[in-house]
Amino acid sequence: YYDGAGIPVDYKKAFYWFNKAVESEQVDDYSRLAEFRLGFCYDFGQGTEQDYIKAAHWYEKAANHGLSLGAMSLADLYLSGQGVPQDYAKARAWFEKAALQGEPRSADNLGEMYTKGLGVTPDEAKANSWYAKAAQGYEKSAKEGSSSAMMALGNLYNDGEGVPQDFAKAVHWYE
């Protein structure tokens, strides 16, 4: 129901089934994804009222059960202070957990935190190291057809973050 694969999208029904999936408290790939999706539903008000506190709860459960998307989304909440007190140290820790599991957007966010000094001492070398890790992940996803990864990779080449600045490569990925 959530993605509308072969049926009409219905977020309320999806929300109902995600709740059913986590009721058993059995931890497997489906329940981890259901925990994340519940967090997402609460985060964006899909199928339920928007509630950042509940979003944080479900993202943390998914993250603690090993789902990198849960860690990344929880980090986003700590970075913005939605549903949880703004805490750059916790945001960094959750982004690191997700980045080390291969989430390029988390590595990209860590690069930005080290560039801007958000909860850390600004450190160009650490920023570039995280940006380089992001570029590797984005390139893999871009080659698999992800348009958002293509855009993000183009931005890294455009700005010379983690990769040598190369406007031709940036344009290639933007196209």
PDB file of C-alpha atoms in Angstrom:
ATOM      1  CA  TYR A   1       0.000   0.000   0.000  1.00  0.00           C
ATOM      2  CA  TYR A   2       2.866   2.391   0.729  1.00  0.00           C
ATOM      3  CA  ASP A   3       4.530   2.281  -2.684  1.00  0.00           C
ATOM      4  CA  GLY A   4       1.414   1.403  -4.658  1.00  0.00           C
ATOM      5  CA  ALA A   5       3.036  -1.631  -6.271  1.00  0.00           C
ATOM      6  CA  GLY A   6       0.121  -3.075  -8.234  1.00  0.00           C
ATOM      7  CA  ILE A   7      -2.451  -1.380  -5.987  1.00  0.00           C
ATOM      8  CA  PRO A   8      -3.413   2.225  -5.288  1.00  0.00           C
ATOM      9  CA  VAL A   9      -1.244   4.044  -2.751  1.00  0.00           C
ATOM     10  CA  ASP A  10      -3.017   4.138   0.615  1.00  0.00           C
ATOM     11  CA  TYR A  11      -0.894   5.505   3.446  1.00  0.00           C
ATOM     12  CA  LYS A  12      -3.495   4.764   6.117  1.00  0.00           C
ATOM     13  CA  LYS A  13      -3.562   1.083   5.184  1.00  0.00           C
ATOM     14  CA  ALA A  14       0.223   1.041   4.923  1.00  0.00           C
ATOM     15  CA  PHE A  15       0.484   2.597   8.376  1.00  0.00           C
ATOM     16  CA  TYR A  16      -1.890  -0.052   9.748  1.00  0.00           C
ATOM     17  CA  TRP A  17       0.190  -2.893   8.264  1.00  0.00           C
ATOM     18  CA  PHE A  18       3.500  -1.408   9.425  1.00  0.00           C
ATOM     19  CA  ASN A  19       2.080  -1.395  12.957  1.00  0.00           C
ATOM     20  CA  LYS A  20       0.996  -5.013  12.565  1.00  0.00           C
ATOM     21  CA  ALA A  21       4.480  -5.945  11.366  1.00  0.00           C
ATOM     22  CA  VAL A  22       6.138  -4.589  14.514  1.00  0.00           C
ATOM     23  CA  GLU A  23       3.605  -5.950  17.022  1.00  0.00           C
ATOM     24  CA  SER A  24       5.290  -9.343  17.286  1.00  0.00           C
ATOM     25  CA  GLU A  25       8.599  -7.712  18.313  1.00  0.00           C
ATOM     26  CA  GLN A  26      10.381 -10.306  16.173  1.00  0.00           C
ATOM     27  CA  VAL A  27      13.411  -8.623  14.598  1.00  0.00           C
ATOM     28  CA  ASP A  28      13.954  -9.456  10.951  1.00  0.00           C
ATOM     29  CA  ASP A  29      14.377  -7.523   7.684  1.00  0.00           C
ATOM     30  CA  TYR A  30      10.646  -6.882   7.411  1.00  0.00           C
ATOM     31  CA  SER A  31      10.195  -5.625  10.955  1.00  0.00           C
ATOM     32  CA  ARG A  32      13.272  -3.347  10.695  1.00  0.00           C
ATOM     33  CA  LEU A  33      11.860  -1.857   7.509  1.00  0.00           C
ATOM     34  CA  ALA A  34       8.411  -1.535   9.119  1.00  0.00           C
ATOM     35  CA  GLU A  35       9.987   0.325  12.078  1.00  0.00           C
ATOM     36  CA  PHE A  36      11.682   2.701   9.671  1.00  0.00           C
ATOM     37  CA  ARG A  37       8.503   3.171   7.628  1.00  0.00           C
ATOM     38  CA  LEU A  38       6.513   3.944  10.798  1.00  0.00           C
ATOM     39  CA  GLY A  39       9.098   6.581  11.627  1.00  0.00           C
ATOM     40  CA  PHE A  40       8.789   7.957   8.101  1.00  0.00           C
ATOM     41  CA  CYS A  41       4.981   8.019   8.324  1.00  0.00           C
ATOM     42  CA  TYR A  42       5.152   9.969  11.581  1.00  0.00           C
ATOM     43  CA  ASP A  43       7.943  12.207  10.256  1.00  0.00           C
ATOM     44  CA  PHE A  44       5.970  13.261   7.181  1.00  0.00           C
ATOM     45  CA  GLY A  45       2.381  12.732   8.340  1.00  0.00           C
ATOM     46  CA  GLN A  46       1.650   9.913   5.909  1.00  0.00           C
ATOM     47  CA  GLY A  47      -1.316   7.808   7.034  1.00  0.00           C
ATOM     48  CA  THR A  48      -1.219   9.384  10.485  1.00  0.00           C
ATOM     49  CA  GLU A  49      -0.745  12.730  12.195  1.00  0.00           C
ATOM     50  CA  GLN A  50       2.765  14.152  11.922  1.00  0.00           C
ATOM     51  CA  ASP A  51       4.612  13.513  15.180  1.00  0.00           C
ATOM     52  CA  TYR A  52       8.378  14.008  15.285  1.00  0.00           C
ATOM     53  CA  ILE A  53       8.688  12.461  18.748  1.00  0.00           C
ATOM     54  CA  LYS A  54       7.132   9.208  17.516  1.00  0.00           C
ATOM     55  CA  ALA A  55       9.201   9.440  14.332  1.00  0.00           C
ATOM     56  CA  ALA A  56      12.370   9.598  16.444  1.00  0.00           C
ATOM     57  CA  HIS A  57      11.201   6.607  18.506  1.00  0.00           C
ATOM     58  CA  TRP A  58      10.675   4.400  15.455  1.00  0.00           C
ATOM     59  CA  TYR A  59      13.803   5.577  13.661  1.00  0.00           C
ATOM     60  CA  GLU A  60      15.846   4.756  16.761  1.00  0.00           C
ATOM     61  CA  LYS A  61      14.322   1.278  17.004  1.00  0.00           C
ATOM     62  CA  ALA A  62      15.142   0.634  13.341  1.00  0.00           C
ATOM     63  CA  ALA A  63      18.658   2.023  13.803  1.00  0.00           C
ATOM     64  CA  ASN A  64      19.284  -0.080  16.902  1.00  0.00           C
ATOM     65  CA  HIS A  65      18.151  -3.119  14.901  1.00  0.00           C
ATOM     66  CA  GLY A  66      20.797  -2.360  12.283  1.00  0.00           C
ATOM     67  CA  LEU A  67      18.893  -0.425   9.607  1.00  0.00           C
ATOM     68  CA  SER A  68      21.118   2.353   8.277  1.00  0.00           C
ATOM     69  CA  LEU A  69      18.142   4.372   6.992  1.00  0.00           C
ATOM     70  CA  GLY A  70      16.834   4.518  10.551  1.00  0.00           C
ATOM     71  CA  ALA A  71      20.182   5.824  11.825  1.00  0.00           C
ATOM     72  CA  MET A  72      20.384   8.431   9.065  1.00  0.00           C
ATOM     73  CA  SER A  73      16.823   9.637   9.620  1.00  0.00           C
ATOM     74  CA  LEU A  74      17.308   9.836  13.389  1.00  0.00           C
ATOM     75  CA  ALA A  75      20.492  11.843  12.778  1.00  0.00           C
ATOM     76  CA  ASP A  76      18.484  14.247  10.614  1.00  0.00           C
ATOM     77  CA  LEU A  77      16.090  14.815  13.531  1.00  0.00           C
ATOM     78  CA  TYR A  78      18.959  15.479  15.955  1.00  0.00           C
ATOM     79  CA  LEU A  79      20.533  17.849  13.436  1.00  0.00           C
ATOM     80  CA  SER A  80      17.321  19.849  13.059  1.00  0.00           C
ATOM     81  CA  GLY A  81      15.990  19.439  16.610  1.00  0.00           C
ATOM     82  CA  GLN A  82      12.663  18.010  15.467  1.00  0.00           C
ATOM     83  CA  GLY A  83      11.117  15.606  17.989  1.00  0.00           C
ATOM     84  CA  VAL A  84      14.352  15.531  19.965  1.00  0.00           C
ATOM     85  CA  PRO A  85      16.537  18.281  21.409  1.00  0.00           C
ATOM     86  CA  GLN A  86      18.994  19.541  18.780  1.00  0.00           C
ATOM     87  CA  ASP A  87      22.210  17.681  19.488  1.00  0.00           C
ATOM     88  CA  TYR A  88      25.035  17.801  16.959  1.00  0.00           C
ATOM     89  CA  ALA A  89      27.057  15.147  18.817  1.00  0.00           C
ATOM     90  CA  LYS A  90      24.180  12.656  18.588  1.00  0.00           C
ATOM     91  CA  ALA A  91      23.545  13.636  14.967  1.00  0.00           C
ATOM     92  CA  ARG A  92      27.222  12.993  14.176  1.00  0.00           C
ATOM     93  CA  ALA A  93      27.182   9.621  15.965  1.00  0.00           C
ATOM     94  CA  TRP A  94      24.070   8.415  14.104  1.00  0.00           C
ATOM     95  CA  PHE A  95      25.346   9.743  10.766  1.00  0.00           C
ATOM     96  CA  GLU A  96      28.623   7.895  11.382  1.00  0.00           C
ATOM     97  CA  LYS A  97      26.770   4.672  12.125  1.00  0.00           C
ATOM     98  CA  ALA A  98      24.786   4.989   8.885  1.00  0.00           C
ATOM     99  CA  ALA A  99      27.799   6.101   6.824  1.00  0.00           C
ATOM    100  CA  LEU A 100      29.834   3.133   8.013  1.00  0.00           C
ATOM    101  CA  GLN A 101      26.947   0.938   6.852  1.00  0.00           C
ATOM    102  CA  GLY A 102      27.234   2.487   3.382  1.00  0.00           C
ATOM    103  CA  GLU A 103      24.722   5.364   3.384  1.00  0.00           C
ATOM    104  CA  PRO A 104      26.333   8.035   1.192  1.00  0.00           C
ATOM    105  CA  ARG A 105      23.991  10.837   2.273  1.00  0.00           C
ATOM    106  CA  SER A 106      25.136  10.292   5.865  1.00  0.00           C
ATOM    107  CA  ALA A 107      28.776  10.561   4.792  1.00  0.00           C
ATOM    108  CA  ASP A 108      27.878  13.712   2.850  1.00  0.00           C
ATOM    109  CA  ASN A 109      26.202  15.178   5.952  1.00  0.00           C
ATOM    110  CA  LEU A 110      29.279  14.368   8.035  1.00  0.00           C
ATOM    111  CA  GLY A 111      31.415  16.192   5.479  1.00  0.00           C
ATOM    112  CA  GLU A 112      29.145  19.196   5.858  1.00  0.00           C
ATOM    113  CA  MET A 113      29.301  19.017   9.666  1.00  0.00           C
ATOM    114  CA  TYR A 114      33.113  19.028   9.565  1.00  0.00           C
ATOM    115  CA  THR A 115      33.125  21.798   6.947  1.00  0.00           C
ATOM    116  CA  LYS A 116      30.795  24.050   8.948  1.00  0.00           C
ATOM    117  CA  GLY A 117      31.943  23.024  12.421  1.00  0.00           C
ATOM    118  CA  LEU A 118      28.517  21.782  13.512  1.00  0.00           C
ATOM    119  CA  GLY A 119      29.227  20.199  16.885  1.00  0.00           C
ATOM    120  CA  VAL A 120      32.814  19.464  15.850  1.00  0.00           C
ATOM    121  CA  THR A 121      35.955  21.473  15.300  1.00  0.00           C
ATOM    122  CA  PRO A 122      36.043  22.392  11.610  1.00  0.00           C
ATOM    123  CA  ASP A 123      38.422  19.972   9.915  1.00  0.00           C
ATOM    124  CA  GLU A 124      38.919  20.103   6.152  1.00  0.00           C
ATOM    125  CA  ALA A 125      40.737  16.746   6.024  1.00  0.00           C
ATOM    126  CA  LYS A 126      37.937  14.928   7.870  1.00  0.00           C
ATOM    127  CA  ALA A 127      35.322  16.725   5.783  1.00  0.00           C
ATOM    128  CA  ASN A 128      37.012  15.655   2.545  1.00  0.00           C
ATOM    129  CA  SER A 129      37.394  12.098   3.793  1.00  0.00           C
ATOM    130  CA  TRP A 130      33.634  11.891   4.445  1.00  0.00           C
ATOM    131  CA  TYR A 131      32.837  13.610   1.146  1.00  0.00           C
ATOM    132  CA  ALA A 132      35.045  11.061  -0.659  1.00  0.00           C
ATOM    133  CA  LYS A 133      33.164   8.217   1.013  1.00  0.00           C
ATOM    134  CA  ALA A 134      29.891   9.870  -0.040  1.00  0.00           C
ATOM    135  CA  ALA A 135      31.136  10.196  -3.625  1.00  0.00           C
ATOM    136  CA  GLN A 136      31.912   6.462  -3.758  1.00  0.00           C
ATOM    137  CA  GLY A 137      28.442   5.569  -2.560  1.00  0.00           C
ATOM    138  CA  TYR A 138      26.709   8.097  -4.780  1.00  0.00           C
ATOM    139  CA  GLU A 139      28.628   6.899  -7.827  1.00  0.00           C
ATOM    140  CA  LYS A 140      27.556   3.311  -7.235  1.00  0.00           C
ATOM    141  CA  SER A 141      23.909   4.364  -6.882  1.00  0.00           C
ATOM    142  CA  ALA A 142      24.144   6.781  -9.820  1.00  0.00           C
ATOM    143  CA  LYS A 143      25.426   4.003 -12.075  1.00  0.00           C
ATOM    144  CA  GLU A 144      22.391   1.968 -10.985  1.00  0.00           C
ATOM    145  CA  GLY A 145      20.123   4.804 -12.163  1.00  0.00           C
ATOM    146  CA  SER A 146      19.437   6.833  -9.009  1.00  0.00           C
ATOM    147  CA  SER A 147      18.707  10.399 -10.113  1.00  0.00           C
ATOM    148  CA  SER A 148      19.146  11.783  -6.586  1.00  0.00           C
ATOM    149  CA  ALA A 149      22.596  10.150  -6.388  1.00  0.00           C
ATOM    150  CA  MET A 150      23.482  11.623  -9.786  1.00  0.00           C
ATOM    151  CA  MET A 151      22.545  15.103  -8.543  1.00  0.00           C
ATOM    152  CA  ALA A 152      24.470  14.673  -5.278  1.00  0.00           C
ATOM    153  CA  LEU A 153      27.544  13.358  -7.103  1.00  0.00           C
ATOM    154  CA  GLY A 154      27.345  16.267  -9.544  1.00  0.00           C
ATOM    155  CA  ASN A 155      27.282  18.643  -6.577  1.00  0.00           C
ATOM    156  CA  LEU A 156      30.414  17.057  -5.097  1.00  0.00           C
ATOM    157  CA  TYR A 157      32.281  17.393  -8.407  1.00  0.00           C
ATOM    158  CA  ASN A 158      30.997  20.942  -8.855  1.00  0.00           C
ATOM    159  CA  ASP A 159      32.201  21.961  -5.391  1.00  0.00           C
ATOM    160  CA  GLY A 160      35.348  19.802  -5.332  1.00  0.00           C
ATOM    161  CA  GLU A 161      34.314  18.133  -2.093  1.00  0.00           C
ATOM    162  CA  GLY A 162      35.928  14.724  -1.606  1.00  0.00           C
ATOM    163  CA  VAL A 163      36.788  14.596  -5.304  1.00  0.00           C
ATOM    164  CA  PRO A 164      38.866  16.902  -7.504  1.00  0.00           C
ATOM    165  CA  GLN A 165      36.723  19.786  -8.742  1.00  0.00           C
ATOM    166  CA  ASP A 166      35.657  18.857 -12.253  1.00  0.00           C
ATOM    167  CA  PHE A 167      32.899  20.851 -13.928  1.00  0.00           C
ATOM    168  CA  ALA A 168      32.713  18.446 -16.887  1.00  0.00           C
ATOM    169  CA  LYS A 169      32.033  15.519 -14.553  1.00  0.00           C
ATOM    170  CA  ALA A 170      29.538  17.619 -12.630  1.00  0.00           C
ATOM    171  CA  VAL A 171      27.656  18.388 -15.858  1.00  0.00           C
ATOM    172  CA  HIS A 172      27.828  14.712 -16.851  1.00  0.00           C
ATOM    173  CA  TRP A 173      26.102  13.687 -13.630  1.00  0.00           C
ATOM    174  CA  TYR A 174      23.608  16.552 -13.788  1.00  0.00           C
ATOM    175  CA  GLU A 175      22.532  15.483 -17.284  1.00  0.00           C
TER     176      GLU A 175
END
